[in-house]
Every structure is written in C-alpha cells, then in structure tokens.
Coordinates of C-alpha atoms in Angstrom, one line a residue:
M115 CA 125.9 45.4 86.2
I116 CA 127.9 48.7 86.4
E117 CA 131.3 48.5 84.7
L118 CA 134.2 49.5 87.0
S119 CA 135.7 51.7 84.2
E120 CA 132.4 53.7 84.1
V121 CA 132.6 54.4 87.8
W122 CA 136.2 55.5 88.6
L123 CA 136.4 58.4 86.2
P124 CA 133.2 60.1 87.5
L125 CA 134.3 59.5 91.1
L126 CA 137.7 61.0 90.4
A127 CA 136.0 64.0 88.8
A128 CA 133.7 64.3 91.9
T129 CA 136.8 64.1 94.1
A130 CA 138.4 66.9 92.1
V131 CA 135.3 69.0 92.5
G132 CA 135.4 68.6 96.2
L133 CA 139.1 69.3 96.5
L134 CA 139.0 72.4 94.3
I135 CA 136.1 74.1 96.0
G136 CA 136.9 72.7 99.5
I137 CA 140.5 73.9 99.6
E138 CA 139.5 77.4 98.5
R139 CA 136.7 77.5 101.2
G140 CA 139.0 76.0 103.8
W141 CA 141.7 78.6 103.2
T142 CA 139.2 81.5 103.1
M143 CA 137.6 80.4 106.4
R144 CA 140.9 79.5 108.1
T145 CA 140.6 82.2 110.7
R146 CA 137.3 80.8 112.1
K147 CA 137.5 79.0 115.5
D148 CA 136.9 75.3 115.8
G149 CA 133.2 74.5 115.7
E150 CA 132.3 77.8 113.8
R151 CA 132.8 76.3 110.4
A152 CA 130.0 74.3 108.9
A153 CA 132.3 72.6 106.4
G154 CA 136.0 72.5 105.6
V155 CA 138.1 70.6 103.1
R156 CA 137.3 67.2 104.5
T157 CA 133.5 67.9 104.6
F158 CA 133.5 69.2 101.0
L159 CA 135.4 66.2 99.8
V160 CA 133.0 63.7 101.5
L161 CA 130.0 65.7 100.2
A162 CA 131.4 65.5 96.7
I163 CA 132.1 61.8 96.7
A164 CA 128.7 61.0 98.2
S165 CA 127.0 63.2 95.6
G166 CA 129.1 61.6 92.8
I167 CA 127.8 58.2 94.0
S168 CA 124.3 59.4 93.9
G169 CA 124.8 60.6 90.4
I170 CA 126.1 57.2 89.3
L171 CA 123.1 55.4 91.0
A172 CA 120.7 57.8 89.2
R173 CA 122.4 57.1 85.9
Y174 CA 122.0 53.4 86.3
Q175 CA 118.2 53.4 86.9
A176 CA 118.4 53.7 90.7
E177 CA 117.0 57.2 90.5
L178 CA 115.1 57.1 93.8
I179 CA 118.1 56.0 95.8
G180 CA 120.3 58.6 94.0
F181 CA 117.9 61.5 94.5
A182 CA 117.3 60.4 98.1
I183 CA 121.0 60.6 98.8
I184 CA 121.4 64.0 97.2
A185 CA 118.3 65.4 99.0
T186 CA 119.7 64.1 102.3
L187 CA 123.0 65.7 101.6
G188 CA 121.4 69.0 100.8
L189 CA 119.4 68.9 104.0
I190 CA 122.5 68.2 106.1
V191 CA 124.3 71.2 104.4
A192 CA 121.4 73.5 105.0
L193 CA 121.1 72.6 108.7
A194 CA 124.9 72.9 109.2
Y195 CA 125.0 76.4 107.7
L196 CA 122.0 77.4 109.8
R197 CA 123.8 76.3 112.9
E198 CA 127.0 78.2 111.8
A199 CA 124.9 81.4 111.3
K200 CA 123.6 81.2 114.8
L201 CA 127.0 80.6 116.3
T202 CA 128.8 83.4 114.5
N203 CA 125.8 85.8 114.2
E204 CA 126.6 86.3 110.5
A205 CA 125.1 84.6 107.5
D206 CA 127.7 83.3 105.0
A207 CA 125.7 82.6 101.9
T208 CA 128.8 82.2 99.8
S209 CA 130.0 79.1 101.6
A210 CA 126.5 77.6 101.6
A211 CA 126.2 78.3 97.9
A212 CA 129.6 76.8 97.3
A213 CA 128.5 73.6 99.1
G214 CA 125.4 73.5 96.9
A215 CA 127.5 73.9 93.8
T216 CA 129.8 71.1 95.0
L217 CA 126.8 68.8 95.4
A218 CA 125.3 69.7 92.0
L219 CA 128.6 69.4 90.1
S220 CA 129.6 66.2 91.7
F221 CA 126.2 64.8 90.8
V222 CA 126.7 65.9 87.2
A223 CA 130.1 64.1 87.3
G224 CA 128.5 60.9 88.5
F225 CA 125.7 61.2 86.1
G226 CA 128.1 61.0 83.1
S227 CA 129.7 64.4 82.4
P228 CA 132.9 64.4 84.5
E229 CA 134.7 66.9 82.2
V230 CA 131.9 69.4 82.4
A231 CA 131.8 69.1 86.2
V232 CA 135.5 69.7 86.7
A233 CA 135.5 72.6 84.2
F234 CA 132.7 74.4 86.1
A235 CA 134.3 73.5 89.4
A236 CA 137.4 75.3 88.3
L237 CA 135.3 78.3 87.3
V238 CA 133.5 78.3 90.6
T239 CA 136.8 78.1 92.5
M240 CA 138.2 81.0 90.4
V241 CA 135.2 83.2 91.1
L242 CA 135.5 82.4 94.9
A243 CA 139.2 83.1 95.0
L244 CA 138.9 86.4 93.2
R245 CA 136.6 87.9 95.8
T246 CA 138.7 91.0 96.5
E247 CA 139.3 91.7 92.8
T248 CA 135.6 91.2 92.0
H249 CA 134.5 93.6 94.7
R250 CA 137.0 96.2 93.5
W251 CA 135.8 95.8 89.9
I252 CA 132.2 96.2 90.9
A253 CA 133.0 99.3 93.0
N254 CA 134.5 100.9 89.9
L255 CA 131.4 100.3 87.8
D256 CA 129.1 103.2 87.0
E257 CA 125.5 103.2 85.7
A258 CA 126.7 103.4 82.1
D259 CA 128.8 100.2 82.5
L260 CA 125.9 98.3 84.0
K261 CA 123.5 99.4 81.2
A262 CA 126.1 98.4 78.5
A263 CA 126.6 95.0 80.1
V264 CA 122.8 94.4 80.4
R265 CA 122.2 95.5 76.8
F266 CA 124.9 93.2 75.4
A267 CA 123.7 90.3 77.6
V268 CA 120.2 90.7 76.1
I269 CA 121.5 90.9 72.6
A270 CA 124.0 88.0 72.9
L271 CA 122.2 85.5 75.1
A272 CA 118.5 86.2 75.5
V273 CA 117.1 86.5 71.9
R274 CA 118.8 84.1 69.5
P275 CA 117.8 80.8 71.0
F276 CA 114.1 81.7 70.6
L277 CA 114.4 82.6 66.9
P278 CA 113.5 80.2 64.0
D279 CA 116.5 78.5 62.4
H280 CA 115.2 78.1 58.8
S281 CA 114.9 80.2 55.7
M282 CA 111.8 82.4 55.6
G283 CA 110.4 85.7 54.4
P284 CA 110.6 87.2 50.9
M285 CA 112.5 84.9 48.5
D286 CA 113.6 82.9 51.6
A287 CA 116.2 85.5 52.2
W288 CA 116.0 85.5 56.0
N289 CA 117.3 83.0 58.5
P290 CA 116.4 84.8 61.8
Q291 CA 119.1 83.0 63.9
N292 CA 121.8 83.9 61.3
L293 CA 120.6 87.5 61.1
W294 CA 120.7 87.9 64.9
L295 CA 124.2 86.3 65.0
V296 CA 125.3 89.3 62.8
V297 CA 124.0 91.7 65.4
I298 CA 125.8 89.8 68.1
L299 CA 129.1 90.0 66.2
V300 CA 128.9 93.6 65.3
T301 CA 127.8 94.8 68.7
G302 CA 130.4 92.4 70.3
F303 CA 133.1 94.5 68.7
S304 CA 131.5 97.6 70.2
Y305 CA 131.2 96.1 73.7
L306 CA 134.8 94.8 73.7
G307 CA 136.0 98.2 72.6
Y308 CA 133.9 99.8 75.4
V309 CA 135.3 97.5 78.0
A310 CA 138.9 98.0 76.9
D311 CA 138.4 101.8 76.9
R312 CA 137.0 101.7 80.5
A313 CA 139.8 99.4 81.7
L314 CA 142.8 101.0 79.9
G315 CA 141.9 104.1 78.1
A316 CA 142.2 106.5 81.0
R317 CA 145.7 105.2 81.7
Y318 CA 147.3 105.2 78.3
G319 CA 145.7 108.2 76.5
T320 CA 144.9 109.1 73.0
V321 CA 146.7 106.4 71.1
L322 CA 145.3 103.4 72.9
T323 CA 141.8 104.8 73.1
A324 CA 141.9 105.6 69.3
I325 CA 143.0 102.0 68.6
I326 CA 140.2 100.7 70.8
G327 CA 137.6 103.0 69.2
G328 CA 138.7 101.9 65.8
A329 CA 137.3 98.5 66.6
Y330 CA 133.8 99.8 66.6
S331 CA 133.7 103.3 65.1
S332 CA 136.8 104.6 63.4
T333 CA 134.6 107.4 61.9
A334 CA 133.5 108.6 65.4
V335 CA 137.1 108.5 66.6
T336 CA 138.2 110.5 63.5
Q337 CA 135.5 113.1 64.2
S338 CA 136.4 113.5 67.8
L339 CA 140.2 113.8 67.3
A340 CA 139.9 116.1 64.3
Q341 CA 137.8 118.5 66.3
R342 CA 140.4 118.4 69.1
L343 CA 143.1 119.5 66.6
R344 CA 141.4 122.9 66.5
D345 CA 142.3 123.5 70.2
D346 CA 145.5 125.3 71.1
T347 CA 146.4 122.4 73.4
A348 CA 146.5 119.9 70.6
S349 CA 149.9 118.2 70.5
G350 CA 149.8 116.4 67.2
I351 CA 149.2 113.0 68.8
E352 CA 145.6 113.4 67.5
C353 CA 146.8 112.8 64.0
T354 CA 148.4 109.5 65.1
G355 CA 145.1 108.4 66.7
I356 CA 143.2 109.2 63.5
V357 CA 145.4 107.1 61.4
L358 CA 145.7 104.2 63.8
A359 CA 141.9 104.1 64.2
S360 CA 141.6 103.5 60.5
A361 CA 144.4 100.9 60.7
V362 CA 142.3 99.0 63.2
M363 CA 139.2 99.4 61.0
Y364 CA 141.1 97.4 58.2
V365 CA 141.8 94.6 60.7
R366 CA 138.2 94.6 61.9
V367 CA 136.6 94.2 58.4
V368 CA 139.1 91.4 57.6
I369 CA 137.9 89.6 60.7
L370 CA 134.3 90.1 59.9
V371 CA 134.7 88.8 56.4
A372 CA 136.5 85.7 57.8
I373 CA 133.6 85.0 60.1
L374 CA 130.6 86.1 58.0
A375 CA 131.8 85.5 54.4
P376 CA 134.7 83.0 54.7
R377 CA 134.7 82.1 51.0
L378 CA 135.8 85.6 50.2
I379 CA 138.6 85.9 52.8
V380 CA 141.5 85.0 50.5
A381 CA 140.5 87.4 47.7
F382 CA 139.5 90.2 50.1
S383 CA 142.6 89.9 52.2
S384 CA 144.8 90.0 49.0
I385 CA 143.1 93.3 48.0
V386 CA 143.2 95.1 51.3
L387 CA 146.5 93.8 52.7
P388 CA 148.7 96.4 51.0
A389 CA 146.5 99.3 52.3
L390 CA 146.3 97.7 55.8
L391 CA 150.1 97.5 56.0
V392 CA 150.6 101.1 54.7
T393 CA 148.1 102.5 57.2
W394 CA 149.7 100.8 60.1
I395 CA 153.2 101.9 59.0
A396 CA 152.0 105.4 58.6
G397 CA 150.4 105.4 62.0
V398 CA 153.5 104.0 63.8
W399 CA 155.6 106.5 61.8
L400 CA 153.5 109.4 63.1
W401 CA 153.6 108.0 66.6
R402 CA 157.4 107.8 66.9
G403 CA 158.9 110.0 69.6
Q404 CA 155.5 111.3 70.7
S405 CA 153.7 111.0 74.1
D406 CA 150.5 109.1 74.4
G407 CA 148.5 112.3 74.9
Q408 CA 145.2 112.7 76.8
R409 CA 142.4 110.2 76.8
T410 CA 140.1 110.3 73.9
R411 CA 136.4 110.5 74.7
L412 CA 134.6 107.6 72.9
P413 CA 130.9 107.0 72.5
S414 CA 129.5 106.2 76.0
N415 CA 126.7 103.9 74.7
P416 CA 128.1 102.0 71.8
I417 CA 125.5 99.2 71.9
A418 CA 122.2 100.9 72.3
L419 CA 119.3 98.6 71.5
L420 CA 117.5 100.8 69.0
P421 CA 120.5 101.3 66.7
A422 CA 121.1 97.5 66.9
L423 CA 117.6 96.8 65.8
G424 CA 118.0 99.4 63.0
F425 CA 121.1 97.6 61.9
L426 CA 119.2 94.3 61.8
A427 CA 116.5 95.8 59.7
F428 CA 119.1 97.2 57.3
V429 CA 120.7 93.8 57.0
A430 CA 117.3 92.1 56.4
V431 CA 116.5 94.6 53.6
G432 CA 119.9 94.1 52.1
A433 CA 119.5 90.3 52.0
V434 CA 116.2 90.6 50.1
A435 CA 117.6 93.2 47.7
A436 CA 120.6 90.9 47.0
R437 CA 118.4 87.9 46.2
W438 CA 116.2 90.1 44.0
G439 CA 119.2 91.6 42.3
L440 CA 120.7 88.2 41.7
E441 CA 117.7 87.0 39.8
R442 CA 117.2 90.3 37.9
F443 CA 120.7 91.5 37.1
G444 CA 123.2 88.7 37.8
E445 CA 126.6 88.9 39.4
Q446 CA 127.5 92.3 38.0
G447 CA 124.4 93.8 39.5
I448 CA 125.1 92.1 42.8
A449 CA 128.6 93.7 42.9
V450 CA 127.2 97.1 42.3
M451 CA 124.5 96.6 45.0
L452 CA 127.2 95.4 47.5
F453 CA 129.2 98.6 46.8
L454 CA 126.1 100.8 47.2
M455 CA 125.1 99.2 50.5
G456 CA 128.7 99.2 51.8
S457 CA 129.0 102.9 51.1
M458 CA 126.4 103.4 53.7
D459 CA 127.6 100.6 56.1
V460 CA 130.5 98.3 55.4
D461 CA 129.2 95.7 57.8
V462 CA 125.9 95.4 56.0
A463 CA 127.7 94.7 52.7
I464 CA 129.8 92.0 54.4
V465 CA 126.8 90.3 55.9
T466 CA 124.9 90.4 52.6
A467 CA 127.8 88.9 50.7
G468 CA 128.1 86.1 53.3
G469 CA 124.4 85.3 52.9
L470 CA 124.5 84.9 49.1
P471 CA 124.7 81.4 47.5
A472 CA 128.2 80.3 46.7
D473 CA 127.7 80.6 43.0
A474 CA 125.8 83.9 43.1
V475 CA 128.8 86.1 42.4
A476 CA 132.5 85.5 41.6
Q477 CA 134.7 85.6 44.7
W478 CA 137.0 88.2 43.3
L479 CA 134.2 90.4 42.0
A480 CA 132.5 90.4 45.5
A481 CA 135.8 91.0 47.2
I482 CA 136.5 94.0 44.9
A483 CA 133.0 95.4 45.7
L484 CA 133.6 95.1 49.4
A485 CA 137.0 96.7 49.2
G486 CA 135.5 99.5 47.3
T487 CA 133.2 100.2 50.2
I488 CA 136.2 100.7 52.4
L489 CA 137.6 103.2 49.9
A490 CA 134.3 105.1 50.1
N491 CA 134.4 105.1 53.9
M492 CA 138.0 106.3 53.9
S493 CA 137.1 109.2 51.7
V494 CA 134.5 110.3 54.2
K495 CA 137.1 110.1 57.0
L496 CA 139.6 112.1 55.0
A497 CA 137.0 114.8 54.4
I498 CA 136.1 114.9 58.1
T499 CA 139.8 115.1 59.0
L500 CA 140.7 118.0 56.7
I501 CA 137.5 120.0 57.3
S502 CA 137.3 119.6 61.1
G503 CA 141.0 119.6 61.8
G504 CA 142.3 122.4 59.6
R505 CA 146.0 122.7 58.9
K506 CA 147.1 120.7 62.0
A507 CA 145.3 117.7 60.4
H508 CA 147.5 117.6 57.3
P509 CA 149.8 114.8 58.6
A510 CA 146.8 112.6 59.2
G511 CA 145.2 113.7 55.9
R512 CA 148.4 112.7 54.0
A513 CA 148.5 109.3 55.7
L514 CA 144.8 108.6 55.0
A515 CA 145.3 109.7 51.4
L516 CA 148.3 107.4 51.0
S517 CA 146.1 104.5 52.4
M518 CA 143.4 105.3 49.9
L519 CA 145.8 105.5 46.9
T520 CA 147.3 102.1 47.9
L521 CA 143.8 100.6 48.2
A522 CA 142.8 102.1 44.9
A523 CA 145.9 100.8 43.2
S524 CA 145.2 97.3 44.6
L525 CA 141.6 97.4 43.4
A526 CA 142.7 98.4 39.9
F527 CA 145.3 95.7 39.8
W528 CA 142.9 92.9 40.8
W529 CA 140.1 94.3 38.7
I530 CA 142.3 94.0 35.6
N531 CA 143.7 90.5 36.6
F532 CA 140.8 88.7 38.4

C-alpha cells in the first residue's frame, strides 16, 4: 500500500513544476490567437500532475504503467506541437522543450525527489524568462569569450570525475582527483576575473580592472600599469591600480589557504593580516580624489590549457619533493622547500602544504614559509614597478615597500614567538 504522506508532497512538487513553467510559457505566448497554442497554463499543469502520478507508480513497482503514462504524455505533446507548427508556420522548439522538461521534472518529483524537481523547475523558468537578456549577452560575446568558457568547462567539469580517487605514484604522493581540484580552483580565479573584466572593466577603468586582475595575476597587472606610467598620458591612477592589485593578491592567497590548507589558516592569517590591511589602506589613500582612469588591458587568455597542465605537473613534482623532504630532512627542510617552491609560484607552495600529513610540519613554521613566499613575490613586483615605471612609479613603489616592511616585521615577530 502507498502511504498518503508519501504521495501528497511529490504531487505538490509536480504541481509547482507545472505552474512555474506553465505560467511563464502562458505569459510569453499570450499574443497567440486561440487554437494556435499547443499548451497553456492549464495544459502544463495537467501534464505535470499526470507525469507526477506516473513517477509515483514507477516508484512503487508499477513501472510499466508509469512508463506507459509518461510515453503517452510525450506523444501527445509532440503531436500538439507539430500541429502548432503547421498552423503558425513557425517552429517553437522552446515551448516543446519546456513541455518536455515539465514532464521529466514532474516524473522526478513523483519518483521521490520533489526538492530537486522544484529547484530545477525554478532554474528552467528563470532561463525561459531571461530570453531577451540571454540573447543580448550572447550577442556581446566574442571568440575569445567562447574559447575561455569552453576551456574552463573542460577543466572544471569534464576531467575530474574520470580520475582515480586514491593515493598513488611515487611515495603515494598523488591523489589525481585532489590534484585536479587544485587546477580547478586556481583557474577558477582566473576565469572569474576574466568574466568580471569583460562585464565591468570597460565601464569603470583602471582601478576596477586592476582589482579584478589581482585575483589571477597581480604581477601581470603590475607589469602592464608600470609600463603605462612611461607614457605622457599617465595620470597617476596607474600607481593606485598597482597597489590595489597586490592588495587583492593578499586576499586571494588567504582564500586559497583556507580551501587547500585549512589547518594553516589561523597562523597564516595572523602573519599576513597586518600587511593586507596596510596594502589596502595605501591603495585607497592613493585613490582618494582621483578618477578611475582608462581600462587596463588584462591577459586575454587567462586559462589556457597548456599552462594549466604545466601548473598541474609543477604541483605533482612539488608533492613528491615534499614527501621526500619530509623523510629526509624533517620539518625544517620542508619549510625551506615550501619557501623555495613558493618563490616560483605561491599557489604551488599552498597546494603542497595542504597535501602534507597534519604532523609533517608545525603549523606556524609552514605558515611562516608560505608568508615568506609572498614577500619574495612582492619584491619582484617592486622591482618591476620601479624599473618599468620610472619616477612616476615612486608612489606605488613606496606603498609596496611599506607592505613588504610590514610583512617582514610580522614574519620576524612570529618567527621569534611561534
């Protein structure tokens, strides 16, 4: 026997699916003459309820009856939309697809997942309702946008599920799924920065695009803005952008440590927080009273596949080296190794630290080594700023130097007291 309590919630969810999608379709097709619409609100609602019932029957071992009902409903929908296409001389694939989605989601609700069905019905309704905005957004895309989206989709969705989820390789240092998650996180910062730059950068100029760029390459932003300072048209806002890009870099590495090496987050945040605050204050101080300036040109392909794979190889080598160093040199050697790797790429050092056993190295020692890599990175950006920007770069140089002094003082304090 089917319990009543196990029926009413799936049927309510199926009803909600029909109402959500049906109301949107009914409003969109409201200008059609009578007889030219294959389905309106009432039809969508009836389809949803009937499909929900078929899901319930399939769930309680009446699969043949349930599948027969859903197949019949699908045939009715197909014939109705074929008739509509002949009457109107135009094919409306969207409404037919919406009806198919209503049948499928209502069946899912009846089969035992009402929350999932309603959630995806809301998503379908939103996509249908945003037709004009979606078309406008697609019209504004260019080839670079499409390639960036496809690359990130491949990196984020198409690889990780097929990778082994266990320790393997030299010294069991590699978990392929965890390694690929690192690539997803790091390239995700790049892609979000790229999207934000395309959506907002052209409107708000140097400051905003420098902040966006700092999320994925503060060094690239520093190089670009420092070179612009050599032009006679430079207004000084470039110095603000250089400093704010580094300020965002501090936030970015804190987030990465929180995700990839959470046991170090308290110690690491305590060390870098003073420098983070000083850098933000210096950037805002330089910004006061200035215009936003012109848009900064950021890297057009921040998530190329080859660099991503190169980063993965770098992380894999670092993981093996860390395990070998742990057995050979102990925690002091690990700290030195983290610093050396981080001097070339801070992200690699963070990933390596997160992959070490909890007792491999003291939290404060690892955090000090990671913070030291930021100091090395800041020294590179300071040199780029002063060499490429000349005298006009001195305000940014002083702000970066103040940030470095603050971080060095914090490192010294915690080195003595940890």
